[in-house]
CSV table of C-alpha atoms in Angstrom, one decimal:
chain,number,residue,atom,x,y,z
B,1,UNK,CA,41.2,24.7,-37.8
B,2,UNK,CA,37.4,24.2,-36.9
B,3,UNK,CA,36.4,20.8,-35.9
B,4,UNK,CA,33.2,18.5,-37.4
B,5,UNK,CA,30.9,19.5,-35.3
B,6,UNK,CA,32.0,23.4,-35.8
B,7,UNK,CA,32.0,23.3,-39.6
B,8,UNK,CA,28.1,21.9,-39.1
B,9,UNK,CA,27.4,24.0,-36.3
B,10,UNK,CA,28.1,27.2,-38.6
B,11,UNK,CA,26.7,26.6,-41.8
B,12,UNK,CA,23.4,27.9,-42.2
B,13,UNK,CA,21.5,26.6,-45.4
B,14,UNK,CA,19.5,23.4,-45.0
B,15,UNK,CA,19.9,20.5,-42.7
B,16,UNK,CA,20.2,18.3,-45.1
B,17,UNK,CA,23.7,19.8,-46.7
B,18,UNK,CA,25.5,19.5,-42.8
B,19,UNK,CA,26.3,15.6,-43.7
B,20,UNK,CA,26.9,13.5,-46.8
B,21,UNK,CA,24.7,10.3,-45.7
B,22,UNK,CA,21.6,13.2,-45.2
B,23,UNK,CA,21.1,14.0,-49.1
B,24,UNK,CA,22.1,10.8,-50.5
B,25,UNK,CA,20.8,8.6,-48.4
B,26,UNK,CA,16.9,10.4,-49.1
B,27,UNK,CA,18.0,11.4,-52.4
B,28,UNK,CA,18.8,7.4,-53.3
B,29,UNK,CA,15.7,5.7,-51.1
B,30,UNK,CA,13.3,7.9,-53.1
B,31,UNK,CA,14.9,7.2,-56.3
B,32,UNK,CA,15.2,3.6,-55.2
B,33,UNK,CA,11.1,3.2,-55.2
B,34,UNK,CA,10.3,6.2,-57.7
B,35,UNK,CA,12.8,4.0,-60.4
B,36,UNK,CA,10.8,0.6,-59.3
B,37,UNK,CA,7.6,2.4,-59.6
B,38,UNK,CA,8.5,3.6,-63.3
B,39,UNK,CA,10.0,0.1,-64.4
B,40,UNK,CA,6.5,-1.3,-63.3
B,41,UNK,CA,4.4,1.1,-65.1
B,42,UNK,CA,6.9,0.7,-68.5
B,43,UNK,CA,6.7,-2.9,-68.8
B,44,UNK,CA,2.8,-2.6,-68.6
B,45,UNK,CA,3.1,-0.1,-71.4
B,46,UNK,CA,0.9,2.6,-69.1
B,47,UNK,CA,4.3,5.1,-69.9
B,48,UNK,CA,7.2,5.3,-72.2
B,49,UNK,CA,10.4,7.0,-71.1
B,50,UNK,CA,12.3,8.9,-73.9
B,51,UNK,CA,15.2,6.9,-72.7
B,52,UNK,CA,17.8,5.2,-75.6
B,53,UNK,CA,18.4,2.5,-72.8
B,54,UNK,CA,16.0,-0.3,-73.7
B,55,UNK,CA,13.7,-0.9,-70.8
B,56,UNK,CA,15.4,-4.0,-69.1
B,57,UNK,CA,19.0,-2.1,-69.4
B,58,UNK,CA,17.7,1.3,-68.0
B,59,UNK,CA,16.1,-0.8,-64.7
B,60,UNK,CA,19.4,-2.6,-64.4
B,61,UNK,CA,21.7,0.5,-64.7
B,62,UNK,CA,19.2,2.9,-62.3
B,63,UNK,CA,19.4,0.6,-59.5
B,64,UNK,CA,23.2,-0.5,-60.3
B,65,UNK,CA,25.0,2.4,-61.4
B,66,UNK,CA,21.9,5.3,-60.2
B,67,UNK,CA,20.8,3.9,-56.7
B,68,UNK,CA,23.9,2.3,-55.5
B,69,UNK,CA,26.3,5.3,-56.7
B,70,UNK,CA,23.9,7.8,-54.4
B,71,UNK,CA,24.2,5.5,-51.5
B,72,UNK,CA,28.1,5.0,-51.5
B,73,UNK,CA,29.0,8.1,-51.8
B,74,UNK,CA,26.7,9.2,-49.2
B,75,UNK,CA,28.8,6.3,-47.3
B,76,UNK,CA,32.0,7.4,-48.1
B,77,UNK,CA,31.4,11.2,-47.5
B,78,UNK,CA,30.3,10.3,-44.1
B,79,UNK,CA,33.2,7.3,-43.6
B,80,UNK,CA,36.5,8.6,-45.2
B,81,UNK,CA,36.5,11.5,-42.4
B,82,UNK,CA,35.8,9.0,-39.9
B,83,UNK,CA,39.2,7.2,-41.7
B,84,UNK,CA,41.4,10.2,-42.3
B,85,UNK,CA,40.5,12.4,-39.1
B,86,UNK,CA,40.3,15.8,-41.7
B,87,UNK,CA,36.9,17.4,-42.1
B,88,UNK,CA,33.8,15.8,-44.1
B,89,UNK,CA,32.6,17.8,-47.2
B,90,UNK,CA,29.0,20.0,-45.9
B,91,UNK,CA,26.9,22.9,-47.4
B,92,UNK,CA,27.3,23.8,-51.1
B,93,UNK,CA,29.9,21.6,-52.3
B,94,UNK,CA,27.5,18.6,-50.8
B,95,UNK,CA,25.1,20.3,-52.6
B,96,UNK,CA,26.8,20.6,-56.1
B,97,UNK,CA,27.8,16.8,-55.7
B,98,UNK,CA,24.4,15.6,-55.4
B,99,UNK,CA,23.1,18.3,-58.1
B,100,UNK,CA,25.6,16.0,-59.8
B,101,UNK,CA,23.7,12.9,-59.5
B,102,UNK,CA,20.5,14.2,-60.1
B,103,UNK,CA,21.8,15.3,-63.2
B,104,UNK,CA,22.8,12.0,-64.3
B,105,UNK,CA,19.7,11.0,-63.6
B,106,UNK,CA,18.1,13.3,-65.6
B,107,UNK,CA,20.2,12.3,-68.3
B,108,UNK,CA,20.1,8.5,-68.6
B,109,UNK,CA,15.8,9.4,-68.7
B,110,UNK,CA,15.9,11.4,-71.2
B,111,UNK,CA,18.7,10.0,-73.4
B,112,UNK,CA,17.2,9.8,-76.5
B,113,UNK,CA,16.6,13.3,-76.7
B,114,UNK,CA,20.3,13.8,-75.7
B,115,UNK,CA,23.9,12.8,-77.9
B,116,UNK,CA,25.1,9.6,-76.2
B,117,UNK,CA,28.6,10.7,-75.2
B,118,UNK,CA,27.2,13.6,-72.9
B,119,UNK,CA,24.6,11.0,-71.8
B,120,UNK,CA,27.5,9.4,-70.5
B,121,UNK,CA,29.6,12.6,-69.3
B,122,UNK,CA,27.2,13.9,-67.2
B,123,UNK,CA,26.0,10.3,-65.8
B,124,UNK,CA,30.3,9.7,-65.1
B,125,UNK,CA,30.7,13.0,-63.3
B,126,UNK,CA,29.6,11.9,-59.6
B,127,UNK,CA,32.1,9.2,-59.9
B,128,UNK,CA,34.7,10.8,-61.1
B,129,UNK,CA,34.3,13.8,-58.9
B,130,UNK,CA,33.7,11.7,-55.7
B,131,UNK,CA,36.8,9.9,-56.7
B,132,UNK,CA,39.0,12.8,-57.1
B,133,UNK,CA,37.4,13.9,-53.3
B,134,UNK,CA,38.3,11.0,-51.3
B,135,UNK,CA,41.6,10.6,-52.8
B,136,UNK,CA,42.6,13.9,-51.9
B,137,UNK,CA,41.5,12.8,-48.6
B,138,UNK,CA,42.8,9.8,-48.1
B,139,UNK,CA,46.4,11.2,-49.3
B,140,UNK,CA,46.4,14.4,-47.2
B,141,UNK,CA,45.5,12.0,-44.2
B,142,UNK,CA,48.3,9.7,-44.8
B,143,UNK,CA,45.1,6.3,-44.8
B,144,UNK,CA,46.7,4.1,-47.8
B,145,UNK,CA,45.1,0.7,-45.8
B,146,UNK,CA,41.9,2.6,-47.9
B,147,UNK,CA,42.9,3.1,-51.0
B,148,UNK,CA,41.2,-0.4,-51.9
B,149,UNK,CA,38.0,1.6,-51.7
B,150,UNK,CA,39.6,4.2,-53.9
B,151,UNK,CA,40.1,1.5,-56.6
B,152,UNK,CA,36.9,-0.4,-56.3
B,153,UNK,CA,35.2,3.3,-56.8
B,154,UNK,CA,37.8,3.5,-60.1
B,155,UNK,CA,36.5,0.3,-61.4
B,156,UNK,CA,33.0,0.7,-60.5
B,157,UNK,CA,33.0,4.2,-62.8
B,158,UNK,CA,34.9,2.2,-65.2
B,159,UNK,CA,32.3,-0.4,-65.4
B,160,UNK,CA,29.4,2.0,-66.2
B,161,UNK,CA,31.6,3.6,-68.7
B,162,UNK,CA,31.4,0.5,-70.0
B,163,UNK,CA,27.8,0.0,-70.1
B,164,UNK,CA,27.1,3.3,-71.6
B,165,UNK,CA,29.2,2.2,-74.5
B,166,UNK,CA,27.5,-1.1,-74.9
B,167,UNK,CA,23.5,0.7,-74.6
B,168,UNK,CA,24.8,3.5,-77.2
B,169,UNK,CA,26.2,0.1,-79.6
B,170,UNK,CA,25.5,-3.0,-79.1
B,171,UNK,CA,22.1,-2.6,-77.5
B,172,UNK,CA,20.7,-4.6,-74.5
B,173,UNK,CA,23.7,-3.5,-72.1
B,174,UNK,CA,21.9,-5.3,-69.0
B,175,UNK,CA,23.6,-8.8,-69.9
B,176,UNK,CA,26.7,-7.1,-71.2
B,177,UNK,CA,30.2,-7.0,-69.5
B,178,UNK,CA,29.8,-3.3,-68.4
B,179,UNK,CA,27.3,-4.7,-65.6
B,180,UNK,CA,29.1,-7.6,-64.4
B,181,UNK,CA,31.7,-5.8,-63.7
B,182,UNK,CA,30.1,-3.3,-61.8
B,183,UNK,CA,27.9,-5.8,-60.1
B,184,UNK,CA,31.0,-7.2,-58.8
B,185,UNK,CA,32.6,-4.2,-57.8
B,186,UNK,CA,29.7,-3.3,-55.5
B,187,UNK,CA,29.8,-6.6,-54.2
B,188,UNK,CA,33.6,-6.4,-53.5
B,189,UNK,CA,32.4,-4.0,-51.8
B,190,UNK,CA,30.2,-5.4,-49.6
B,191,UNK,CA,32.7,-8.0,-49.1
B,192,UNK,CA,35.6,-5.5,-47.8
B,193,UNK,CA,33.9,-2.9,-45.9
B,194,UNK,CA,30.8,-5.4,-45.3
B,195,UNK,CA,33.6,-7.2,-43.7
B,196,UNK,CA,35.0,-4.6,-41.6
B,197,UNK,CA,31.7,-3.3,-39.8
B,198,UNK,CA,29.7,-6.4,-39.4
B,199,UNK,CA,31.9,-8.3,-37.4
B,200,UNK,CA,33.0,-4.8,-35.0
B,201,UNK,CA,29.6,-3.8,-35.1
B,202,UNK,CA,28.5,-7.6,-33.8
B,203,UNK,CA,31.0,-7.2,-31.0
B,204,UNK,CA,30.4,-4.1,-29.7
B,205,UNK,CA,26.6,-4.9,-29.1
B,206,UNK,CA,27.8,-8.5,-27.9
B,207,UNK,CA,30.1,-7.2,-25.2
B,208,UNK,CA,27.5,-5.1,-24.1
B,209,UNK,CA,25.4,-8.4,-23.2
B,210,UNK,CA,27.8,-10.1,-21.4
B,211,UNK,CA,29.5,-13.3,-22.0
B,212,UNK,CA,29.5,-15.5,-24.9
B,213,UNK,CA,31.1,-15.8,-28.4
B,214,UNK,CA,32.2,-13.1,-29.9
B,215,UNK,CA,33.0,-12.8,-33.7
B,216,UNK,CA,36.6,-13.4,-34.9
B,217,UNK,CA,38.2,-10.3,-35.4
B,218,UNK,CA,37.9,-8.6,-39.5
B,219,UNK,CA,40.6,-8.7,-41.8
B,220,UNK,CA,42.9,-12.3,-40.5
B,221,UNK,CA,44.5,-14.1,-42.4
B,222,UNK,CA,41.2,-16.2,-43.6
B,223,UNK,CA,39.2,-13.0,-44.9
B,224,UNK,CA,42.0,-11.7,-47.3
B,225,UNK,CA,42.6,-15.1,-48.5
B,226,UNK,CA,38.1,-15.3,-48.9
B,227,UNK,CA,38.5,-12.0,-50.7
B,228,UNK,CA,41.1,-12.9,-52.9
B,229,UNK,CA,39.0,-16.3,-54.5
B,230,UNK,CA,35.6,-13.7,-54.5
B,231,UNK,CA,37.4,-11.1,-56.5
B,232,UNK,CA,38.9,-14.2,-58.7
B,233,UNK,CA,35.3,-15.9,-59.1
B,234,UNK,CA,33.9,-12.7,-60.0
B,235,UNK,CA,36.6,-11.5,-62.9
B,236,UNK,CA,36.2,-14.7,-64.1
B,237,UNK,CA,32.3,-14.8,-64.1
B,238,UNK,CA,32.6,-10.9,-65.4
B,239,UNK,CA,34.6,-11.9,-68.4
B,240,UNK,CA,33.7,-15.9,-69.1
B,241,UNK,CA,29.8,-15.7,-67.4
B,242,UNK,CA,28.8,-19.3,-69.0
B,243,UNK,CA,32.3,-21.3,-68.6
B,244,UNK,CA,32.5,-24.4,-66.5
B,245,UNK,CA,35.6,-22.2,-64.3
B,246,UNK,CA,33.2,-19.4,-63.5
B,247,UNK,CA,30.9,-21.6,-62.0
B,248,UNK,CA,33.3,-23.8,-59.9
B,249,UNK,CA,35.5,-20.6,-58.9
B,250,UNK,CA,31.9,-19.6,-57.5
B,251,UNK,CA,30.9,-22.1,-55.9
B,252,UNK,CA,34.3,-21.8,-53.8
B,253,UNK,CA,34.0,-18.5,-53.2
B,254,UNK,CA,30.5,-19.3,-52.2
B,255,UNK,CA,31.3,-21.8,-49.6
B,256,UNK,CA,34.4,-20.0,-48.1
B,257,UNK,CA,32.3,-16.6,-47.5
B,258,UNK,CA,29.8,-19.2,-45.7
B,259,UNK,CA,32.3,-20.2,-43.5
B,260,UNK,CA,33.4,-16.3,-43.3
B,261,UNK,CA,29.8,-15.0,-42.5
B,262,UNK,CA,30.0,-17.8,-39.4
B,263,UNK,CA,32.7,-16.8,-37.5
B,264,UNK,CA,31.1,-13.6,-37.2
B,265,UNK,CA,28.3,-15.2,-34.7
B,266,UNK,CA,25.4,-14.0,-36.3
B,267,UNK,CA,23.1,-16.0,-34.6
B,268,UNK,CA,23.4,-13.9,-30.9
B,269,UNK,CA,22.2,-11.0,-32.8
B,270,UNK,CA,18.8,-12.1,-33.7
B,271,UNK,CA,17.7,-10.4,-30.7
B,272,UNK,CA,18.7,-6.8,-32.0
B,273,UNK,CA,17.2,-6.8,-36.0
B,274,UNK,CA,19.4,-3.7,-36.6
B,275,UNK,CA,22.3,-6.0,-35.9
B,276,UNK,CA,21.0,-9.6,-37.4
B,277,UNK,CA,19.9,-7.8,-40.5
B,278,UNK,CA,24.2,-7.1,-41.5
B,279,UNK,CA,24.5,-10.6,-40.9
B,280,UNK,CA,21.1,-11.3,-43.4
B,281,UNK,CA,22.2,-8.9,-45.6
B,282,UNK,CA,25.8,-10.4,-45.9
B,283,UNK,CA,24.5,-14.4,-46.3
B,284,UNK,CA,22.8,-12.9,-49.4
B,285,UNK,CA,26.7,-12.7,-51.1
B,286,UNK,CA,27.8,-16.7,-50.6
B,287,UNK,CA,24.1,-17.6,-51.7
B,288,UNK,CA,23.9,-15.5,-54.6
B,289,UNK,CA,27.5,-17.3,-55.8
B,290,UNK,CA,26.2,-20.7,-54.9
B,291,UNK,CA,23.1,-19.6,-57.1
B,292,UNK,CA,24.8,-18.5,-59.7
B,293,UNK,CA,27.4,-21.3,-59.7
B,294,UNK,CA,24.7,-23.3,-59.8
B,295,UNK,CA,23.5,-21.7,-62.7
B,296,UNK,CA,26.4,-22.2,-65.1
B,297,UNK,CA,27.1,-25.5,-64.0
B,298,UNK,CA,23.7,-26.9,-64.6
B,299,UNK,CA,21.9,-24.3,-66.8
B,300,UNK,CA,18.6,-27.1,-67.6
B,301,UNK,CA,18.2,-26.9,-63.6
B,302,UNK,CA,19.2,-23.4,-62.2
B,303,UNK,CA,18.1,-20.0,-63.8
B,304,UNK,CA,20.8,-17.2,-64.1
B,305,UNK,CA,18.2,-14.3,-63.7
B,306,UNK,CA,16.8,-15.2,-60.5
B,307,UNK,CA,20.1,-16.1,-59.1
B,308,UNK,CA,21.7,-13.0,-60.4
B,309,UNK,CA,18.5,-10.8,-58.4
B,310,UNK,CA,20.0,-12.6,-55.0
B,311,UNK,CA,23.5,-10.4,-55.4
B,312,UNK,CA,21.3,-7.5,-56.9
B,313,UNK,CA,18.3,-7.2,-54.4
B,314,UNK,CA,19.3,-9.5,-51.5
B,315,UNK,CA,23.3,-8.1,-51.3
B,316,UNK,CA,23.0,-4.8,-52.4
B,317,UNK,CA,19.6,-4.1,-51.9
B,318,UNK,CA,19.7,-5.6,-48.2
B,319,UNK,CA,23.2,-4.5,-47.0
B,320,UNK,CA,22.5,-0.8,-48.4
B,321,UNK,CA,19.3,-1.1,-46.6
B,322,UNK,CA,21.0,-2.2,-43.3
B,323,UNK,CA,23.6,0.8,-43.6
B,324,UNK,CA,21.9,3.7,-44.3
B,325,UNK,CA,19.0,2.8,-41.5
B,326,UNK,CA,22.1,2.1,-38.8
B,327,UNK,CA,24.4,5.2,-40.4
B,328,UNK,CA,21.5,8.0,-39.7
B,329,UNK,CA,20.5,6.7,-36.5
B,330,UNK,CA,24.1,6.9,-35.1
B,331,UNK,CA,24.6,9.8,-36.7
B,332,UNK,CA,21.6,11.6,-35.4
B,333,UNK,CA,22.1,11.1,-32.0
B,334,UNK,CA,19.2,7.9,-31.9
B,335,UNK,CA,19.5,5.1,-30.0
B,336,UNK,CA,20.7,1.9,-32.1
B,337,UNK,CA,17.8,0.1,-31.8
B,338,UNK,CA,15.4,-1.6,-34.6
B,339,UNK,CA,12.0,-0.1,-33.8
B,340,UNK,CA,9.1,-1.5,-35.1
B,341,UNK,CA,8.7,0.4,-38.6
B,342,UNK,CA,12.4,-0.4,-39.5
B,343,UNK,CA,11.5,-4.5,-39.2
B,344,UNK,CA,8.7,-4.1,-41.0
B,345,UNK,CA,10.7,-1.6,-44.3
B,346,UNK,CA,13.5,-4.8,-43.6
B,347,UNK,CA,10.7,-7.5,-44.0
B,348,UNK,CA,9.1,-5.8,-47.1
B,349,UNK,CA,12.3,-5.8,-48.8
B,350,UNK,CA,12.9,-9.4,-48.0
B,351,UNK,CA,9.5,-10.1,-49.5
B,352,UNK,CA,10.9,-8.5,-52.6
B,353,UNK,CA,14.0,-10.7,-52.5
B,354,UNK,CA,12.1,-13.5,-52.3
B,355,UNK,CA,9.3,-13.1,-54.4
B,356,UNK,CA,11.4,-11.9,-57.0
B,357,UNK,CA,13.6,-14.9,-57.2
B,358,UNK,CA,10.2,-17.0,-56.4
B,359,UNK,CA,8.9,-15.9,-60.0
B,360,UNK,CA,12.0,-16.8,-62.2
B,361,UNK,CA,11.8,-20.2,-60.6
B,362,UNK,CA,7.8,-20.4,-60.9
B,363,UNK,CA,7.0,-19.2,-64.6
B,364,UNK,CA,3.4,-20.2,-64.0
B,365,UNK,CA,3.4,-17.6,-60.5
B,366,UNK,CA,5.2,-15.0,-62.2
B,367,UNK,CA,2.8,-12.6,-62.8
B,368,UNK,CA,1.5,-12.0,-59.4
B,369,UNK,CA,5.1,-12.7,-57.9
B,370,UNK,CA,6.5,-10.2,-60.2
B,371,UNK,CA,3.8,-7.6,-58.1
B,372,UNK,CA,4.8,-8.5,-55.3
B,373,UNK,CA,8.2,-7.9,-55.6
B,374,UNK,CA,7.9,-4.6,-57.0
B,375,UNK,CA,5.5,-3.8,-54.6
B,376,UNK,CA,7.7,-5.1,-51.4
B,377,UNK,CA,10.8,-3.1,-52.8
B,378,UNK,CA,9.1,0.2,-53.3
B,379,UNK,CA,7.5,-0.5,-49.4
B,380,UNK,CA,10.9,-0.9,-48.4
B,381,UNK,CA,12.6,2.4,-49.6
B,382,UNK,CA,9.7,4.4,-49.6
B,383,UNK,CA,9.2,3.5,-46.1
B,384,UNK,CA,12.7,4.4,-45.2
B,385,UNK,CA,12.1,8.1,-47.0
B,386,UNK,CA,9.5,8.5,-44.6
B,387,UNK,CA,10.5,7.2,-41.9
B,388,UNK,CA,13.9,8.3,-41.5
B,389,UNK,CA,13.3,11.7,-44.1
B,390,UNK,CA,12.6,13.6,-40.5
B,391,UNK,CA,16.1,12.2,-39.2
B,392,UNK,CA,17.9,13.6,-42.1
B,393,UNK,CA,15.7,16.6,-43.3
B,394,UNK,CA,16.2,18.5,-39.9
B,395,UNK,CA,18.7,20.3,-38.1
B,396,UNK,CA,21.1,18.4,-36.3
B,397,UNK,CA,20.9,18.4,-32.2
B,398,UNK,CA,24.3,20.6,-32.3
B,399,UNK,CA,22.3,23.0,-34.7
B,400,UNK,CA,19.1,23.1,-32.0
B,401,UNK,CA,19.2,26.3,-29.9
């Protein structure tokens, strides 16, 4: 049987089809500031989308169940054969899956020219297929310690399923149940595989420096019993989002993936940004419970949308950030190293975070925060199309005669 590196060294259409991270990973960071850069230019009524989604539901379900779908799978078509030792999925096949998500796409934009229920089909097909794939893969390679991921991909497709029927009935699906519960799934999902590779990625650079504290190894005792009261806090917060429980189950989690994120010594790595920024990325989890907590507990002090944008930009928006920037330099051959360009795509979107949370708790600087957080996020991915679209646009060194 041909190895990786054969299957990649024989195909012949573009570079981009030889990986799964290479398609998605552009594909997503360009629809990441293309999305941003239409939700600015709708709410200031310079274009109308012929989309049934009202506005604030079709921004919340683009970068939810649109960006985030095209950077896991990109993720987990470059991780699962990594897990299972069988070969990664490359040329057309790579290319029908992402045709896939482009289609869905497509279809959410122009859903009101469209029936709902195929609106819905053809948006539900990446995670369905994808889920199909890496089962198959993780059953012919014997790897049941990852069917976890399996299931949070199940829910997460189950969750937009679930939006799609709220937008097509109910109407305003962006505070519905559909989105909490996909929210939470992607943030499980930070939490599990978030917890693998930030502490092991933290060590290995670590060691390489010589003595010093190292971060407690991933997955003891403590960081199934931290994942156990997130997943609790978040069903409860999915299903109850305004009960008193919600809010104290958060605040619990909240504190106990505090004291996770410490014993993975963040604080050596702030030397080496493409390190520190896992750590950054993952503190944005605990705060954005503690915020949100906060927010249910004491609604006449603590706003639920600005909290909510800590989980959305700062978790997902950060951590995915931090991933695909690390994942395509490893996989490229590149030295991991944080040049200049990638601080300054991190520090845009941190400007983002910030200013975007800044203007739900500052009605009377909203206006110009509101800029400046649309403006920092499409920096951010639009820099990392550019930036790293050379890495994953061209042939692989193995492919180089």
């Amino acid at each position: 049987m041909s190895t990786t590196a054969e299957q990649m060294r024989n195909w012949r259409g573009p570079a981009i089809l030889t990986f799964g991270f290479r398609p998605f990973f552009f594909g997503g960071a360009v629809w990441a500031a293309l999305a941003m850069l239409l939700w600015v230019l709708m709410i200031s009524g310079v274009i109308t989308l012929p989309t049934a989604f009202d506005p604030v539901s079709w921004h919340a379900h683009e970068f939810l169940f649109g960006y985030l779908s095209a950077i896991s799978a990109g993720f987990l078509l470059t991780a699962v054969p990594n897990w299972t030792g069988r070969l990664p999925i490359v040329g057309w096949p790579l290319a029908g899956l992402f045709a896939i998500w482009v289609a869905g796409r497509l279809a959410v934009a122009f859903s009101a020219m469209l029936p709902a229920v195929l609106v819905a089909l053809v948006d539900l097909a990446l995670p369905v297929t994808l889920g199909f794939m890496i089962g198959r893969e993780i059953v012919a390679g014997k790897n049941w310690s990852n069917l976890i991921v399996l299931g949070m991909l199940a829910v997460f497709g189950m969750a937009n399923a679930i939006f799609h029927w709220e937008a097509a009935t109910v109407g305003n699906a962006a505070q519905g149940y559909g989105l909490r519960l996909g929210l939470g799934a992607g943030l499980m999902m930070v939490a599990v595989i978030g917890g693998r590779i930030v502490p092991s990625f933290t060590r290995n650079w670590l060691v390489k420096r010589g003595v010093g504290r190292l971060p407690t190894p991933p997955m003891r005792r403590f960081d199934k019993v931290a994942l156990m009261l997130l997943l609790a806090a978040l069903l409860l917060w999915g299903l109850w989002p305004t009960h008193p429980a919600s809010g104290w189950a958060l605040l619990v989690a909240g504190i106990v993936h505090v004291a996770r994120l410490v014993r993975w010594a963040g604080y050596r790595t702030v030397p080496e940004p493409l390190v520190f920024v896992l750590h950054l990325a993952y503190g944005f989890l605990p705060l954005g419970a503690l915020a949100v907590g906060c927010a249910i507990l004491w609604p006449d002090h603590f706003s639920s949308a600005p909290a909510q944008h800590l989980w959305m930009a700062g978790t997902i928006g950060m951590m995915t950030l931090a991933v695909m920037t690390r994942a395509t330099l490893g996989h490229t051959g590149q030295p991991l190293v944080a040049g200049p360009k990638t601080v300054a795509i991190y520090g845009a979107l941190m400007v983002a975070v910030f200013a975007r949370v800044s203007a739900g708790l500052c009605p009377q600087a909203s206006g110009w925060l509101y800029d400046l957080a649309g403006l920092g996020w499409i920096a951010a991915f639009a820099g990392f199309a550019v930036i790293y679209g050379a890495l994953l646009l061209r042939a692989p060194a193995a492919r180089k005669l």
